[in-house]
């Protein structure tokens, strides 16, 4: 039997055949005319996908964590105050990175796992000191909690903070409009809703972020991340000219160009709608299967993934049983609840068929694990949601 497992984790996700084929093209020089054209065009496409005509994209070899590192390295100077809105594991990581570059970090945490800090708490904190920068994790992949980026970005901006959004689990899946929402920097990685194998860190910096970088008094503390090195490279590719700082991952950039073309061909509004429709269908199914979600209120739930607690009597062995059935889901990540829940990513090229296969596999696994559900309960709910019922 062929390896036909379905990869339903919150990144890497299933990729389209066209994207995967691009990975197998003969590798060109990073200054070949056709590659320069592809890289330049990918930069144009990123501006459209981030809704940021004013933004400066950076595409470098690395994972999402490198994109976080790049944001902090270039925007933070020692002693700058940073406010981290804490919704889980990845917000905690941002606080660590910011401190590494000398920021004085205040972290406002959710009162409980699965919740988000209240608007009032965040506002009170912003009023309590002068913050240079505020970070938001759009979707915290460890909890499935999504924050209201639009409202929080507005709040941060009104208090004079640069607004930085970790969109690794959201860009090209969740609605996010960088310029219109006043976000100064959005970062992501290739392997989640962007639909490209792991290996690209992607950052779009707005004019206020670039200005903060330009007026720095201290050199950037990371040689590899320094925008002084990367800005001329991005500008050169955009002007369709050769340039070199560090060799770009040629095949990944090729694949990125294909994926960005597919995203724009689908259309951003249609893409947001597909993600939210498939997410609701999946969540209807998990509710019908009486699986409680980690986010404690419906308005906190992400559309790119679903995080659910195991029912009584079922443990993390659930994930390997799912894999035996051909559907790969992810275990827990948040240290406080790690063995008690699992996560399903449904973003990027995800289809109705993927959702139904996953729901079916969850039902079968729950039944095998001795849960007293009726076969079909979850699938019925998903089908009803998908047909608008
Ligand atoms: C996956 C993820 C990251 C880290 O990305 P890597 O590519 O694993 O380094 C950071 N933030 C969020 C919200 C993520 O989902």
PDB file of N, CA, C and O in Angstrom, residues 28-56:
ATOM      1  N   UNK A  28      18.380  26.261  -9.891  1.00  0.00           N
ATOM      2  CA  UNK A  28      19.114  27.235 -10.714  1.00  0.00           C
ATOM      3  C   UNK A  28      20.089  28.004  -9.834  1.00  0.00           C
ATOM      4  O   UNK A  28      20.087  27.864  -8.609  1.00  0.00           O
ATOM      5  N   UNK A  29      20.880  28.827 -10.455  1.00  0.00           N
ATOM      6  CA  UNK A  29      21.673  29.812  -9.713  1.00  0.00           C
ATOM      7  C   UNK A  29      20.695  30.772  -9.031  1.00  0.00           C
ATOM      8  O   UNK A  29      19.604  31.032  -9.544  1.00  0.00           O
ATOM      9  N   UNK A  30      21.102  31.309  -7.891  1.00  0.00           N
ATOM     10  CA  UNK A  30      20.253  32.296  -7.217  1.00  0.00           C
ATOM     11  C   UNK A  30      20.272  33.648  -7.930  1.00  0.00           C
ATOM     12  O   UNK A  30      19.541  34.542  -7.565  1.00  0.00           O
ATOM     13  N   UNK A  31      21.150  33.780  -8.953  1.00  0.00           N
ATOM     14  CA  UNK A  31      21.119  35.013  -9.743  1.00  0.00           C
ATOM     15  C   UNK A  31      20.761  34.732 -11.211  1.00  0.00           C
ATOM     16  O   UNK A  31      20.981  35.574 -12.073  1.00  0.00           O
ATOM     17  N   UNK A  32      20.198  33.565 -11.481  1.00  0.00           N
ATOM     18  CA  UNK A  32      19.717  33.270 -12.834  1.00  0.00           C
ATOM     19  C   UNK A  32      18.556  34.212 -13.151  1.00  0.00           C
ATOM     20  O   UNK A  32      17.754  34.532 -12.254  1.00  0.00           O
ATOM     21  N   UNK A  33      18.461  34.630 -14.397  1.00  0.00           N
ATOM     22  CA  UNK A  33      17.419  35.604 -14.775  1.00  0.00           C
ATOM     23  C   UNK A  33      16.026  35.104 -14.425  1.00  0.00           C
ATOM     24  O   UNK A  33      15.202  35.860 -13.892  1.00  0.00           O
ATOM     25  N   UNK A  34      15.755  33.808 -14.691  1.00  0.00           N
ATOM     26  CA  UNK A  34      14.394  33.314 -14.408  1.00  0.00           C
ATOM     27  C   UNK A  34      14.121  33.240 -12.902  1.00  0.00           C
ATOM     28  O   UNK A  34      13.005  33.476 -12.455  1.00  0.00           O
ATOM     29  N   UNK A  35      15.155  32.978 -12.113  1.00  0.00           N
ATOM     30  CA  UNK A  35      14.945  32.949 -10.657  1.00  0.00           C
ATOM     31  C   UNK A  35      14.731  34.363 -10.111  1.00  0.00           C
ATOM     32  O   UNK A  35      13.879  34.581  -9.248  1.00  0.00           O
ATOM     33  N   UNK A  36      15.502  35.314 -10.623  1.00  0.00           N
ATOM     34  CA  UNK A  36      15.320  36.702 -10.183  1.00  0.00           C
ATOM     35  C   UNK A  36      13.883  37.153 -10.448  1.00  0.00           C
ATOM     36  O   UNK A  36      13.236  37.768  -9.600  1.00  0.00           O
ATOM     37  N   UNK A  37      13.364  36.783 -11.602  1.00  0.00           N
ATOM     38  CA  UNK A  37      11.986  37.151 -11.955  1.00  0.00           C
ATOM     39  C   UNK A  37      10.986  36.527 -10.966  1.00  0.00           C
ATOM     40  O   UNK A  37      10.065  37.187 -10.487  1.00  0.00           O
ATOM     41  N   UNK A  38      11.209  35.259 -10.643  1.00  0.00           N
ATOM     42  CA  UNK A  38      10.305  34.545  -9.739  1.00  0.00           C
ATOM     43  C   UNK A  38      10.369  35.145  -8.323  1.00  0.00           C
ATOM     44  O   UNK A  38       9.347  35.372  -7.674  1.00  0.00           O
ATOM     45  N   UNK A  39      11.549  35.427  -7.838  1.00  0.00           N
ATOM     46  CA  UNK A  39      11.701  35.998  -6.499  1.00  0.00           C
ATOM     47  C   UNK A  39      11.055  37.396  -6.452  1.00  0.00           C
ATOM     48  O   UNK A  39      10.293  37.727  -5.537  1.00  0.00           O
ATOM     49  N   UNK A  40      11.345  38.189  -7.476  1.00  0.00           N
ATOM     50  CA  UNK A  40      10.774  39.542  -7.526  1.00  0.00           C
ATOM     51  C   UNK A  40       9.252  39.492  -7.524  1.00  0.00           C
ATOM     52  O   UNK A  40       8.580  40.239  -6.804  1.00  0.00           O
ATOM     53  N   UNK A  41       8.707  38.571  -8.306  1.00  0.00           N
ATOM     54  CA  UNK A  41       7.254  38.462  -8.402  1.00  0.00           C
ATOM     55  C   UNK A  41       6.661  37.932  -7.092  1.00  0.00           C
ATOM     56  O   UNK A  41       5.572  38.337  -6.673  1.00  0.00           O
ATOM     57  N   UNK A  42       7.398  37.036  -6.412  1.00  0.00           N
ATOM     58  CA  UNK A  42       6.915  36.524  -5.113  1.00  0.00           C
ATOM     59  C   UNK A  42       6.795  37.680  -4.118  1.00  0.00           C
ATOM     60  O   UNK A  42       5.837  37.743  -3.331  1.00  0.00           O
ATOM     61  N   UNK A  43       7.735  38.603  -4.157  1.00  0.00           N
ATOM     62  CA  UNK A  43       7.680  39.759  -3.250  1.00  0.00           C
ATOM     63  C   UNK A  43       6.433  40.606  -3.539  1.00  0.00           C
ATOM     64  O   UNK A  43       5.712  40.997  -2.616  1.00  0.00           O
ATOM     65  N   UNK A  44       6.163  40.836  -4.812  1.00  0.00           N
ATOM     66  CA  UNK A  44       4.923  41.569  -5.180  1.00  0.00           C
ATOM     67  C   UNK A  44       3.692  40.842  -4.639  1.00  0.00           C
ATOM     68  O   UNK A  44       2.773  41.459  -4.102  1.00  0.00           O
ATOM     69  N   UNK A  45       3.681  39.529  -4.809  1.00  0.00           N
ATOM     70  CA  UNK A  45       2.508  38.740  -4.393  1.00  0.00           C
ATOM     71  C   UNK A  45       2.328  38.771  -2.876  1.00  0.00           C
ATOM     72  O   UNK A  45       1.203  38.774  -2.371  1.00  0.00           O
ATOM     73  N   UNK A  46       3.444  38.786  -2.140  1.00  0.00           N
ATOM     74  CA  UNK A  46       3.336  38.828  -0.678  1.00  0.00           C
ATOM     75  C   UNK A  46       2.621  40.098  -0.230  1.00  0.00           C
ATOM     76  O   UNK A  46       1.793  40.072   0.685  1.00  0.00           O
ATOM     77  N   UNK A  47       2.938  41.224  -0.875  1.00  0.00           N
ATOM     78  CA  UNK A  47       2.262  42.479  -0.500  1.00  0.00           C
ATOM     79  C   UNK A  47       0.746  42.348  -0.636  1.00  0.00           C
ATOM     80  O   UNK A  47       0.000  42.879   0.164  1.00  0.00           O
ATOM     81  N   UNK A  48       0.302  41.627  -1.662  1.00  0.00           N
ATOM     82  CA  UNK A  48      -1.145  41.459  -1.872  1.00  0.00           C
ATOM     83  C   UNK A  48      -1.738  40.554  -0.793  1.00  0.00           C
ATOM     84  O   UNK A  48      -2.817  40.812  -0.277  1.00  0.00           O
ATOM     85  N   UNK A  49      -1.023  39.497  -0.459  1.00  0.00           N
ATOM     86  CA  UNK A  49      -1.564  38.519   0.488  1.00  0.00           C
ATOM     87  C   UNK A  49      -1.594  39.084   1.911  1.00  0.00           C
ATOM     88  O   UNK A  49      -2.496  38.782   2.690  1.00  0.00           O
ATOM     89  N   UNK A  50      -0.625  39.929   2.227  1.00  0.00           N
ATOM     90  CA  UNK A  50      -0.610  40.574   3.550  1.00  0.00           C
ATOM     91  C   UNK A  50      -1.479  41.843   3.555  1.00  0.00           C
ATOM     92  O   UNK A  50      -1.575  42.498   4.569  1.00  0.00           O
ATOM     93  N   UNK A  51      -2.076  42.186   2.419  1.00  0.00           N
ATOM     94  CA  UNK A  51      -2.815  43.455   2.288  1.00  0.00           C
ATOM     95  C   UNK A  51      -1.921  44.604   2.752  1.00  0.00           C
ATOM     96  O   UNK A  51      -2.312  45.424   3.579  1.00  0.00           O
ATOM     97  N   UNK A  52      -0.714  44.633   2.221  1.00  0.00           N
ATOM     98  CA  UNK A  52       0.231  45.640   2.672  1.00  0.00           C
ATOM     99  C   UNK A  52       1.014  46.251   1.510  1.00  0.00           C
ATOM    100  O   UNK A  52       2.213  46.024   1.357  1.00  0.00           O
ATOM    101  N   UNK A  53       0.315  47.086   0.708  1.00  0.00           N
ATOM    102  CA  UNK A  53       1.046  47.751  -0.372  1.00  0.00           C
ATOM    103  C   UNK A  53       2.210  48.593   0.154  1.00  0.00           C
ATOM    104  O   UNK A  53       3.220  48.763  -0.533  1.00  0.00           O
ATOM    105  N   UNK A  54       2.101  49.076   1.403  1.00  0.00           N
ATOM    106  CA  UNK A  54       3.163  49.935   1.956  1.00  0.00           C
ATOM    107  C   UNK A  54       4.288  49.127   2.599  1.00  0.00           C
ATOM    108  O   UNK A  54       5.294  49.690   3.013  1.00  0.00           O
ATOM    109  N   UNK A  55       4.127  47.815   2.707  1.00  0.00           N
ATOM    110  CA  UNK A  55       5.070  47.004   3.481  1.00  0.00           C
ATOM    111  C   UNK A  55       6.315  46.602   2.704  1.00  0.00           C
ATOM    112  O   UNK A  55       6.321  46.573   1.474  1.00  0.00           O
ATOM    113  N   UNK A  56       7.357  46.293   3.447  1.00  0.00           N
ATOM    114  CA  UNK A  56       8.601  45.774   2.870  1.00  0.00           C
ATOM    115  C   UNK A  56       8.731  44.297   3.224  1.00  0.00           C
ATOM    116  O   UNK A  56       8.984  43.961   4.385  1.00  0.00           O
TER     117      UNK A  56
END
